[in-house]
mmCIF file of C-alpha atoms in Angstrom:
data_model
loop_
_atom_site.group_PDB
_atom_site.id
_atom_site.type_symbol
_atom_site.label_atom_id
_atom_site.label_comp_id
_atom_site.label_asym_id
_atom_site.label_seq_id
_atom_site.Cartn_x
_atom_site.Cartn_y
_atom_site.Cartn_z
ATOM 1 C CA MET A 1 40.660 -190.223 60.097
ATOM 2 C CA LYS A 2 43.524 -187.894 61.078
ATOM 3 C CA SER A 3 44.664 -185.250 58.607
ATOM 4 C CA HIS A 4 48.343 -184.621 58.031
ATOM 5 C CA SER A 5 49.691 -181.138 57.381
ATOM 6 C CA THR A 6 51.299 -180.712 53.989
ATOM 7 C CA ASN A 7 52.517 -177.177 54.599
ATOM 8 C CA PRO A 8 56.108 -176.711 53.422
ATOM 9 C CA PRO A 9 58.682 -175.807 56.098
ATOM 10 C CA VAL A 10 59.256 -172.145 56.767
ATOM 11 C CA TYR A 11 62.863 -170.965 56.679
ATOM 12 C CA SER A 12 64.196 -167.674 57.990
ATOM 13 C CA VAL A 13 67.666 -166.084 57.776
ATOM 14 C CA GLU A 14 68.607 -163.935 60.762
ATOM 15 C CA LYS A 15 71.673 -161.700 61.023
ATOM 16 C CA ILE A 16 73.132 -161.889 64.527
ATOM 17 C CA GLU A 17 73.699 -158.401 65.898
ATOM 18 C CA ASP A 18 73.382 -158.528 69.688
ATOM 19 C CA GLN A 19 74.803 -160.445 72.648
ATOM 20 C CA SER A 20 71.807 -162.701 73.140
ATOM 21 C CA GLY A 21 71.908 -163.674 69.467
ATOM 22 C CA LEU A 22 75.652 -164.336 69.724
ATOM 23 C CA LYS A 23 75.064 -166.701 72.637
ATOM 24 C CA ARG A 24 72.488 -168.560 70.527
ATOM 25 C CA PHE A 25 75.041 -168.708 67.714
ATOM 26 C CA ILE A 26 77.715 -170.144 70.036
ATOM 27 C CA LYS A 27 75.396 -172.650 71.698
ATOM 28 C CA PHE A 28 73.786 -174.029 68.522
ATOM 29 C CA PRO A 29 76.300 -176.921 68.128
ATOM 30 C CA PHE A 30 75.570 -178.017 71.698
ATOM 31 C CA SER A 31 72.123 -179.140 70.556
ATOM 32 C CA LEU A 32 73.190 -180.307 67.080
ATOM 33 C CA PHE A 33 75.889 -182.654 68.461
ATOM 34 C CA ARG A 34 74.265 -183.410 71.802
ATOM 35 C CA ASP A 35 74.386 -187.186 71.362
ATOM 36 C CA ASP A 36 77.580 -187.477 69.316
ATOM 37 C CA PRO A 37 80.503 -188.939 71.329
ATOM 38 C CA ASN A 38 83.097 -187.514 68.922
ATOM 39 C CA TRP A 39 82.181 -183.832 69.263
ATOM 40 C CA VAL A 40 84.175 -181.744 71.742
ATOM 41 C CA PRO A 41 82.352 -178.654 73.028
ATOM 42 C CA PRO A 42 84.434 -175.472 73.201
ATOM 43 C CA LEU A 43 84.424 -173.347 76.317
ATOM 44 C CA ILE A 44 81.610 -170.844 75.882
ATOM 45 C CA SER A 45 83.690 -168.160 77.604
ATOM 46 C CA ASP A 46 86.507 -168.656 75.049
ATOM 47 C CA GLU A 47 84.070 -168.377 72.139
ATOM 48 C CA LEU A 48 82.609 -165.155 73.548
ATOM 49 C CA THR A 49 86.133 -163.739 73.742
ATOM 50 C CA VAL A 50 86.905 -164.702 70.128
ATOM 51 C CA PHE A 51 83.825 -162.821 68.889
ATOM 52 C CA ASN A 52 84.372 -159.772 71.110
ATOM 53 C CA PRO A 53 86.035 -156.885 69.192
ATOM 54 C CA LYS A 54 87.125 -155.348 72.500
ATOM 55 C CA LYS A 55 89.037 -158.484 73.521
ATOM 56 C CA ASN A 56 90.178 -160.153 70.291
ATOM 57 C CA PRO A 57 92.906 -158.086 68.564
ATOM 58 C CA ALA A 58 92.124 -159.805 65.246
ATOM 59 C CA PHE A 59 89.367 -157.221 64.864
ATOM 60 C CA ASP A 60 92.067 -154.585 64.343
ATOM 61 C CA HIS A 61 92.284 -155.881 60.773
ATOM 62 C CA CYS A 62 89.178 -158.058 60.416
ATOM 63 C CA GLU A 63 85.471 -157.450 59.955
ATOM 64 C CA ALA A 64 82.896 -160.154 60.641
ATOM 65 C CA SER A 65 79.176 -160.876 60.385
ATOM 66 C CA TYR A 66 77.152 -163.832 61.610
ATOM 67 C CA TRP A 67 73.880 -165.433 60.546
ATOM 68 C CA MET A 68 71.555 -168.173 61.734
ATOM 69 C CA VAL A 69 68.844 -169.984 59.807
ATOM 70 C CA THR A 70 65.700 -171.221 61.512
ATOM 71 C CA LYS A 71 63.374 -173.931 60.189
ATOM 72 C CA ASP A 72 59.814 -173.680 61.435
ATOM 73 C CA GLY A 73 61.044 -171.388 64.190
ATOM 74 C CA VAL A 74 63.807 -173.732 65.408
ATOM 75 C CA ASP A 75 67.521 -172.931 65.034
ATOM 76 C CA ALA A 76 68.858 -175.052 62.178
ATOM 77 C CA GLY A 77 72.248 -173.600 61.177
ATOM 78 C CA ARG A 78 74.890 -170.918 61.665
ATOM 79 C CA ILE A 79 77.762 -169.314 59.746
ATOM 80 C CA ALA A 80 80.355 -166.576 60.253
ATOM 81 C CA ALA A 81 81.807 -164.497 57.402
ATOM 82 C CA ILE A 82 85.153 -162.789 57.922
ATOM 83 C CA VAL A 83 86.972 -160.156 55.902
ATOM 84 C CA HIS A 84 90.694 -160.216 56.622
ATOM 85 C CA GLU A 85 91.864 -156.891 55.213
ATOM 86 C CA GLN A 86 95.169 -158.202 53.810
ATOM 87 C CA GLU A 87 93.545 -161.251 52.224
ATOM 88 C CA ALA A 88 90.737 -159.131 50.810
ATOM 89 C CA LYS A 89 93.253 -156.697 49.323
ATOM 90 C CA ASP A 90 95.602 -159.305 47.867
ATOM 91 C CA GLU A 91 93.136 -162.011 46.789
ATOM 92 C CA LYS A 92 89.654 -160.428 46.977
ATOM 93 C CA ALA A 93 88.821 -163.392 49.216
ATOM 94 C CA LEU A 94 86.201 -163.772 51.937
ATOM 95 C CA ARG A 95 86.463 -166.330 54.725
ATOM 96 C CA PHE A 96 83.652 -168.363 56.229
ATOM 97 C CA GLY A 97 83.830 -170.305 59.466
ATOM 98 C CA TRP A 98 81.865 -171.559 62.456
ATOM 99 C CA ILE A 99 79.534 -173.263 60.002
ATOM 100 C CA ASP A 100 77.118 -175.887 61.320
ATOM 101 C CA PHE A 101 73.754 -177.031 60.022
ATOM 102 C CA ILE A 102 71.178 -179.801 60.126
ATOM 103 C CA ASP A 103 71.003 -182.238 57.228
ATOM 104 C CA ASP A 104 68.774 -180.023 55.101
ATOM 105 C CA PRO A 105 70.198 -178.635 51.815
ATOM 106 C CA GLU A 106 67.982 -175.562 52.038
ATOM 107 C CA VAL A 107 69.544 -174.588 55.370
ATOM 108 C CA SER A 108 73.125 -174.872 54.107
ATOM 109 C CA ARG A 109 72.193 -173.003 50.918
ATOM 110 C CA LEU A 110 70.653 -170.095 52.816
ATOM 111 C CA LEU A 111 73.634 -169.860 55.168
ATOM 112 C CA LEU A 112 76.252 -169.802 52.432
ATOM 113 C CA GLU A 113 74.246 -167.451 50.233
ATOM 114 C CA ALA A 114 73.952 -164.971 53.111
ATOM 115 C CA ALA A 115 77.734 -164.945 53.520
ATOM 116 C CA GLU A 116 78.376 -164.831 49.755
ATOM 117 C CA THR A 117 76.061 -161.848 49.302
ATOM 118 C CA TRP A 118 77.761 -159.991 52.159
ATOM 119 C CA GLY A 119 81.137 -160.650 50.522
ATOM 120 C CA ARG A 120 80.024 -159.497 47.075
ATOM 121 C CA GLU A 121 78.737 -156.263 48.596
ATOM 122 C CA ARG A 122 82.335 -155.655 49.686
ATOM 123 C CA GLY A 123 83.767 -156.320 46.235
ATOM 124 C CA LEU A 124 85.108 -159.799 47.048
ATOM 125 C CA THR A 125 85.113 -162.513 44.410
ATOM 126 C CA THR A 126 86.066 -165.733 46.221
ATOM 127 C CA MET A 127 84.838 -167.384 49.414
ATOM 128 C CA GLN A 128 86.894 -169.986 51.239
ATOM 129 C CA GLY A 129 86.660 -171.917 54.467
ATOM 130 C CA PRO A 130 86.110 -173.074 57.072
ATOM 131 C CA LEU A 131 88.718 -170.625 58.347
ATOM 132 C CA GLY A 132 88.854 -168.412 61.425
ATOM 133 C CA PHE A 133 90.185 -164.950 62.087
ATOM 134 C CA THR A 134 93.714 -166.392 62.350
ATOM 135 C CA ASP A 135 95.469 -169.714 61.902
ATOM 136 C CA MET A 136 95.021 -170.252 65.649
ATOM 137 C CA ASP A 137 91.227 -170.546 65.291
ATOM 138 C CA PHE A 138 89.209 -173.563 64.199
ATOM 139 C CA GLU A 139 89.689 -174.349 60.514
ATOM 140 C CA GLY A 140 89.201 -177.168 58.038
ATOM 141 C CA MET A 141 86.056 -179.259 57.519
ATOM 142 C CA LEU A 142 86.434 -182.920 58.407
ATOM 143 C CA VAL A 143 86.224 -185.124 55.286
ATOM 144 C CA GLU A 144 87.840 -188.339 56.616
ATOM 145 C CA GLY A 145 88.101 -189.765 60.123
ATOM 146 C CA PHE A 146 84.547 -189.202 61.342
ATOM 147 C CA GLU A 147 84.860 -192.210 63.637
ATOM 148 C CA TYR A 148 87.474 -190.508 65.825
ATOM 149 C CA PRO A 149 86.911 -187.883 68.536
ATOM 150 C CA ALA A 150 87.967 -184.324 67.809
ATOM 151 C CA THR A 151 90.562 -182.515 69.904
ATOM 152 C CA ILE A 152 89.951 -179.211 71.655
ATOM 153 C CA ALA A 153 91.747 -177.461 68.773
ATOM 154 C CA THR A 154 89.930 -179.048 65.829
ATOM 155 C CA ILE A 155 86.497 -179.032 64.204
ATOM 156 C CA TYR A 156 84.162 -181.991 64.256
ATOM 157 C CA ASN A 157 81.308 -182.189 61.764
ATOM 158 C CA TYR A 158 78.918 -184.743 60.335
ATOM 159 C CA PRO A 159 79.743 -186.521 57.038
ATOM 160 C CA TYR A 160 76.947 -184.686 55.219
ATOM 161 C CA TYR A 161 78.666 -181.297 55.659
ATOM 162 C CA PRO A 162 81.159 -181.616 52.764
ATOM 163 C CA GLU A 163 78.466 -183.222 50.597
ATOM 164 C CA HIS A 164 76.288 -180.122 50.993
ATOM 165 C CA LEU A 165 79.151 -177.792 50.090
ATOM 166 C CA GLU A 166 80.050 -179.761 46.975
ATOM 167 C CA GLN A 167 76.412 -179.696 45.850
ATOM 168 C CA LEU A 168 76.534 -175.894 46.187
ATOM 169 C CA GLY A 169 79.571 -175.586 43.909
ATOM 170 C CA TYR A 170 82.376 -175.529 46.475
ATOM 171 C CA GLU A 171 85.627 -177.257 45.525
ATOM 172 C CA LYS A 172 88.762 -178.325 47.350
ATOM 173 C CA ALA A 173 91.260 -175.539 47.960
ATOM 174 C CA ILE A 174 93.640 -177.536 50.143
ATOM 175 C CA ASP A 175 93.643 -180.342 52.729
ATOM 176 C CA TRP A 176 95.155 -180.712 56.160
ATOM 177 C CA VAL A 177 96.016 -184.114 57.632
ATOM 178 C CA GLU A 178 96.390 -185.293 61.203
ATOM 179 C CA LEU A 179 98.741 -188.058 62.314
ATOM 180 C CA ARG A 180 98.460 -190.613 65.086
ATOM 181 C CA SER A 181 101.659 -192.063 66.561
ATOM 182 C CA GLU A 182 102.285 -194.826 69.045
ATOM 183 C CA VAL A 183 104.851 -193.750 71.640
ATOM 184 C CA PRO A 184 107.676 -196.327 71.904
ATOM 185 C CA GLU A 185 108.600 -197.870 75.240
ATOM 186 C CA GLU A 186 112.077 -196.331 74.963
ATOM 187 C CA SER A 187 113.553 -193.547 72.858
ATOM 188 C CA PRO A 188 114.621 -194.820 69.421
ATOM 189 C CA ARG A 189 118.412 -195.054 69.248
ATOM 190 C CA ARG A 190 118.489 -193.559 65.766
ATOM 191 C CA LEU A 191 116.626 -190.488 66.980
ATOM 192 C CA VAL A 192 118.894 -190.066 70.010
ATOM 193 C CA ARG A 193 122.040 -190.400 67.880
ATOM 194 C CA ARG A 194 120.737 -187.906 65.330
ATOM 195 C CA ALA A 195 119.947 -185.381 68.051
ATOM 196 C CA GLN A 196 123.377 -185.787 69.625
ATOM 197 C CA MET A 197 125.067 -185.291 66.263
ATOM 198 C CA VAL A 198 123.097 -182.103 65.612
ATOM 199 C CA GLU A 199 123.919 -180.757 69.079
ATOM 200 C CA SER A 200 127.615 -181.460 68.615
ATOM 201 C CA ARG A 201 127.920 -180.184 65.061
ATOM 202 C CA PHE A 202 125.786 -177.035 65.211
ATOM 203 C CA LYS A 203 125.953 -176.207 68.951
ATOM 204 C CA PHE A 204 122.175 -176.284 69.287
ATOM 205 C CA LYS A 205 120.724 -177.180 72.673
ATOM 206 C CA SER A 206 117.413 -177.976 74.316
ATOM 207 C CA VAL A 207 115.991 -175.696 76.980
ATOM 208 C CA ARG A 208 114.629 -177.496 80.036
ATOM 209 C CA LEU A 209 111.667 -175.701 81.589
ATOM 210 C CA HIS A 210 110.473 -176.199 85.146
ATOM 211 C CA SER A 211 107.571 -173.764 85.466
ATOM 212 C CA LYS A 212 104.855 -172.003 83.466
ATOM 213 C CA LYS A 213 106.481 -168.705 84.376
ATOM 214 C CA GLU A 214 109.667 -169.804 82.620
ATOM 215 C CA ALA A 215 107.638 -170.784 79.571
ATOM 216 C CA GLN A 216 105.962 -167.377 79.391
ATOM 217 C CA LYS A 217 109.368 -165.674 79.274
ATOM 218 C CA TYR A 218 109.864 -167.295 75.874
ATOM 219 C CA GLY A 219 106.396 -166.263 74.676
ATOM 220 C CA GLU A 220 107.338 -163.429 72.328
ATOM 221 C CA GLU A 221 110.290 -165.338 70.858
ATOM 222 C CA LEU A 222 108.110 -168.407 70.375
ATOM 223 C CA PHE A 223 105.453 -166.556 68.407
ATOM 224 C CA ASP A 224 108.128 -164.749 66.411
ATOM 225 C CA VAL A 225 109.389 -168.177 65.348
ATOM 226 C CA LEU A 226 105.816 -169.188 64.531
ATOM 227 C CA ASN A 227 105.354 -166.082 62.358
ATOM 228 C CA ARG A 228 108.545 -166.815 60.441
ATOM 229 C CA SER A 229 108.039 -170.556 60.055
ATOM 230 C CA TYR A 230 104.376 -170.330 59.016
ATOM 231 C CA GLU A 231 104.627 -167.266 56.778
ATOM 232 C CA ASN A 232 104.251 -169.164 53.485
ATOM 233 C CA LEU A 233 101.541 -171.579 54.627
ATOM 234 C CA TYR A 234 98.022 -171.457 53.227
ATOM 235 C CA GLY A 235 95.730 -169.053 55.073
ATOM 236 C CA PHE A 236 98.379 -167.810 57.496
ATOM 237 C CA HIS A 237 98.903 -164.111 58.169
ATOM 238 C CA GLU A 238 101.554 -162.719 60.482
ATOM 239 C CA LEU A 239 100.338 -162.242 64.038
ATOM 240 C CA SER A 240 100.574 -158.665 65.283
ATOM 241 C CA PRO A 241 102.276 -157.786 68.601
ATOM 242 C CA LYS A 242 98.827 -157.425 70.197
ATOM 243 C CA GLN A 243 97.780 -160.833 68.907
ATOM 244 C CA ILE A 244 100.998 -162.376 70.194
ATOM 245 C CA GLN A 245 100.280 -161.046 73.694
ATOM 246 C CA PHE A 246 96.710 -162.338 73.380
ATOM 247 C CA TYR A 247 97.881 -165.864 72.530
ATOM 248 C CA ILE A 248 100.642 -165.859 75.148
ATOM 249 C CA GLY A 249 97.913 -165.354 77.733
ATOM 250 C CA GLN A 250 95.627 -167.898 76.097
ATOM 251 C CA TYR A 251 98.164 -170.688 75.578
ATOM 252 C CA LEU A 252 101.286 -170.373 77.705
ATOM 253 C CA GLY A 253 99.444 -169.902 80.972
ATOM 254 C CA PHE A 254 98.213 -173.496 80.728
ATOM 255 C CA VAL A 255 101.177 -175.413 79.327
ATOM 256 C CA VAL A 256 102.790 -178.383 81.009
ATOM 257 C CA PRO A 257 106.457 -177.234 81.046
ATOM 258 C CA GLU A 258 107.999 -180.649 80.427
ATOM 259 C CA LEU A 259 105.821 -181.084 77.320
ATOM 260 C CA LEU A 260 107.032 -177.824 75.793
ATOM 261 C CA SER A 261 110.148 -178.350 73.668
ATOM 262 C CA LEU A 262 112.417 -175.368 72.950
ATOM 263 C CA VAL A 263 115.659 -175.391 70.951
ATOM 264 C CA VAL A 264 118.167 -172.514 70.934
ATOM 265 C CA ASN A 265 121.360 -171.874 68.955
ATOM 266 C CA GLU A 266 124.772 -171.168 70.455
ATOM 267 C CA GLU A 267 123.728 -167.541 71.003
ATOM 268 C CA ASP A 268 120.729 -168.721 73.051
ATOM 269 C CA LYS A 269 118.326 -167.483 70.390
ATOM 270 C CA LEU A 270 115.159 -169.565 70.031
ATOM 271 C CA ILE A 271 115.155 -171.358 66.672
ATOM 272 C CA GLY A 272 112.534 -174.064 67.122
ATOM 273 C CA PHE A 273 109.716 -175.155 69.416
ATOM 274 C CA ALA A 274 106.837 -177.562 69.933
ATOM 275 C CA ILE A 275 103.825 -177.109 72.198
ATOM 276 C CA THR A 276 102.098 -180.293 73.302
ATOM 277 C CA MET A 277 99.619 -181.029 76.073
ATOM 278 C CA PRO A 278 97.906 -184.012 77.661
ATOM 279 C CA SER A 279 94.700 -184.561 75.698
ATOM 280 C CA LEU A 280 91.817 -182.501 77.051
ATOM 281 C CA THR A 281 89.210 -184.058 74.758
ATOM 282 C CA SER A 282 87.434 -186.085 77.434
ATOM 283 C CA ALA A 283 87.759 -183.279 79.998
ATOM 284 C CA PHE A 284 86.102 -180.726 77.693
ATOM 285 C CA GLN A 285 83.322 -183.185 76.905
ATOM 286 C CA LYS A 286 82.629 -183.571 80.620
ATOM 287 C CA ALA A 287 82.874 -179.798 81.172
ATOM 288 C CA LYS A 288 80.052 -179.231 78.618
ATOM 289 C CA GLY A 289 81.326 -175.781 77.666
ATOM 290 C CA LYS A 290 81.755 -174.416 81.187
ATOM 291 C CA LEU A 291 84.778 -174.120 83.468
ATOM 292 C CA PHE A 292 82.653 -173.757 86.578
ATOM 293 C CA PRO A 293 81.563 -175.235 88.852
ATOM 294 C CA PHE A 294 83.228 -178.537 87.884
ATOM 295 C CA GLY A 295 84.720 -178.140 84.411
ATOM 296 C CA PHE A 296 88.124 -176.998 85.635
ATOM 297 C CA LEU A 297 88.359 -180.086 87.875
ATOM 298 C CA HIS A 298 87.995 -182.389 84.845
ATOM 299 C CA ILE A 299 90.696 -180.381 83.052
ATOM 300 C CA LEU A 300 93.120 -180.523 86.001
ATOM 301 C CA LYS A 301 92.599 -184.274 86.294
ATOM 302 C CA ALA A 302 93.291 -184.765 82.574
ATOM 303 C CA ILE A 303 96.502 -182.738 82.815
ATOM 304 C CA ARG A 304 97.768 -184.738 85.804
ATOM 305 C CA LYS A 305 97.056 -188.208 84.453
ATOM 306 C CA ASN A 306 96.664 -189.028 80.778
ATOM 307 C CA ASP A 307 98.035 -191.508 78.258
ATOM 308 C CA ILE A 308 97.262 -189.380 75.179
ATOM 309 C CA ALA A 309 99.101 -186.207 74.112
ATOM 310 C CA ASP A 310 97.928 -183.583 71.636
ATOM 311 C CA MET A 311 100.671 -181.887 69.598
ATOM 312 C CA TYR A 312 99.361 -178.365 69.013
ATOM 313 C CA LEU A 313 102.126 -176.362 67.371
ATOM 314 C CA ILE A 314 105.600 -176.963 65.991
ATOM 315 C CA GLY A 315 107.818 -174.415 64.272
ATOM 316 C CA VAL A 316 111.418 -173.979 63.161
ATOM 317 C CA LEU A 317 112.949 -170.817 61.719
ATOM 318 C CA PRO A 318 113.253 -171.240 57.919
ATOM 319 C CA GLU A 319 117.013 -170.763 57.895
ATOM 320 C CA TYR A 320 117.402 -173.663 60.363
ATOM 321 C CA GLN A 321 114.926 -176.133 58.868
ATOM 322 C CA LYS A 322 117.617 -178.192 57.128
ATOM 323 C CA PHE A 323 119.873 -178.503 60.162
ATOM 324 C CA GLY A 324 118.087 -181.209 62.141
ATOM 325 C CA VAL A 325 116.397 -179.022 64.773
ATOM 326 C CA THR A 326 113.384 -181.324 64.777
ATOM 327 C CA ALA A 327 115.608 -184.208 65.888
ATOM 328 C CA LEU A 328 116.121 -182.408 69.195
ATOM 329 C CA ILE A 329 112.428 -181.527 69.434
ATOM 330 C CA PHE A 330 111.237 -185.095 68.852
ATOM 331 C CA ARG A 331 113.900 -186.617 71.089
ATOM 332 C CA ASP A 332 112.805 -184.394 73.969
ATOM 333 C CA LEU A 333 109.105 -184.981 73.376
ATOM 334 C CA VAL A 334 109.402 -188.765 73.052
ATOM 335 C CA GLN A 335 111.324 -188.957 76.329
ATOM 336 C CA ALA A 336 108.847 -186.630 78.054
ATOM 337 C CA TYR A 337 105.973 -188.802 76.821
ATOM 338 C CA ILE A 338 107.670 -191.954 78.096
ATOM 339 C CA ASP A 339 108.328 -190.348 81.478
ATOM 340 C CA ARG A 340 104.664 -189.317 81.827
ATOM 341 C CA GLY A 341 103.247 -192.651 80.668
ATOM 342 C CA ILE A 342 101.824 -191.272 77.421
ATOM 343 C CA LYS A 343 101.102 -194.010 74.905
ATOM 344 C CA VAL A 344 99.663 -192.117 71.914
ATOM 345 C CA ALA A 345 100.519 -188.741 70.358
ATOM 346 C CA LEU A 346 98.045 -186.958 68.092
ATOM 347 C CA THR A 347 99.181 -184.116 65.873
ATOM 348 C CA ASN A 348 97.231 -180.990 65.137
ATOM 349 C CA GLN A 349 96.304 -180.541 61.484
ATOM 350 C CA MET A 350 99.161 -180.067 59.029
ATOM 351 C CA LEU A 351 98.921 -179.000 55.405
ATOM 352 C CA GLU A 352 99.194 -181.947 53.047
ATOM 353 C CA THR A 353 101.658 -179.847 51.010
ATOM 354 C CA ASN A 354 103.950 -179.222 54.011
ATOM 355 C CA TYR A 355 106.211 -182.060 52.941
ATOM 356 C CA ASN A 356 109.108 -181.128 55.225
ATOM 357 C CA VAL A 357 107.087 -181.508 58.403
ATOM 358 C CA LEU A 358 105.311 -184.664 57.226
ATOM 359 C CA GLN A 359 108.637 -186.247 56.280
ATOM 360 C CA GLN A 360 110.081 -185.392 59.687
ATOM 361 C CA PHE A 361 107.157 -187.032 61.463
ATOM 362 C CA ASN A 362 107.548 -190.160 59.369
ATOM 363 C CA GLU A 363 111.274 -190.238 60.064
ATOM 364 C CA PHE A 364 111.111 -189.795 63.819
ATOM 365 C CA GLN A 365 107.774 -191.440 64.575
ATOM 366 C CA GLU A 366 107.917 -194.668 62.606
ATOM 367 C CA SER A 367 104.408 -195.713 63.654
ATOM 368 C CA SER A 368 102.780 -192.489 62.416
ATOM 369 C CA GLU A 369 99.657 -192.823 60.286
ATOM 370 C CA ILE A 370 97.234 -190.331 58.793
ATOM 371 C CA TYR A 371 93.943 -190.849 60.585
ATOM 372 C CA LYS A 372 92.018 -187.664 59.735
ATOM 373 C CA ARG A 373 91.748 -185.306 56.802
ATOM 374 C CA ARG A 374 90.267 -181.809 56.737
ATOM 375 C CA ARG A 375 89.461 -179.581 53.811
ATOM 376 C CA CYS A 376 89.318 -175.910 53.012
ATOM 377 C CA PHE A 377 86.697 -175.335 50.315
ATOM 378 C CA LYS A 378 86.522 -172.407 47.908
ATOM 379 C CA LYS A 379 84.043 -170.975 45.417
ATOM 380 C CA ASP A 380 83.967 -168.140 42.907
ATOM 381 C CA ILE A 381 81.240 -165.769 44.125
ATOM 382 C CA ALA A 382 81.786 -162.927 41.662
#
């Protein structure tokens, strides 16, 4: 008769402090989500850049530590803890992000306790997340919409993730929602009329771009608008000049010019923008975290021919938000989508309390529906 081992599992918490450990940390989700069709692997090279203090200017005002938990010698979870100096000073808050774990409450407990202890040692009293170094990083744990694929800019996680956090005393801080819109066969007349009225009355105008080089010329202005329009949003901190240059290189070198909407006033000053791209979800899944040797070919193919668009960023200067700038933005985007044969537009996550933006989407995209919800959790760790 065979005997069965009754030894309890052995757990170990490991602080990641070298490059080989960091690669393990980055690659852990590749095994955790290996068979899940809704997970979108990030590019490993991009993740290495994010965690490199010599390349990511966020480290000018952030400090970070990383941990992994093993179960019987096998990697079972990961977490990053981030101190943003302004947030720590103003709110005594610690961020956590890049959190993934198997469905074992002991693993999630050990991960979060490691980060909490690190935060307490620095005099911090609250922990919140998932958040990244900046608002441009992955943030928000999926709590609704598990049946849909992620985008390359959003987190995917299993349904048990939020259950584990709630069991450990974490509560909702705020939610983000994502919208799905059917693109009409022709531009809605109401939208076109509204845009024309705004152009005539306020002398605003759309900027037509024909090359990526043209788009990059607007880079600094674009991120200045983003800083101003996002300044009061949850978790957002103004991007520094170095960070702006970092994101110009990261984003604007890959845009499709006709899917970038820019609006200027009569003095040719940028007052509003939207960055959208053909969906790269399927391309990144096929690339499996690597651009070479074939990953970039999948990405190029997705950019050339695609019937889904991802809406990454939209911003309007606060002093212009009541003057119909978004009418011009949506008019231009809808027509660009129609011209490229795009049938569905998916928004990036938007705060559920950002009523102005949500109202504008409902007004100009009549078929919009909330199809995903993400949550930032918080806990008193004092």
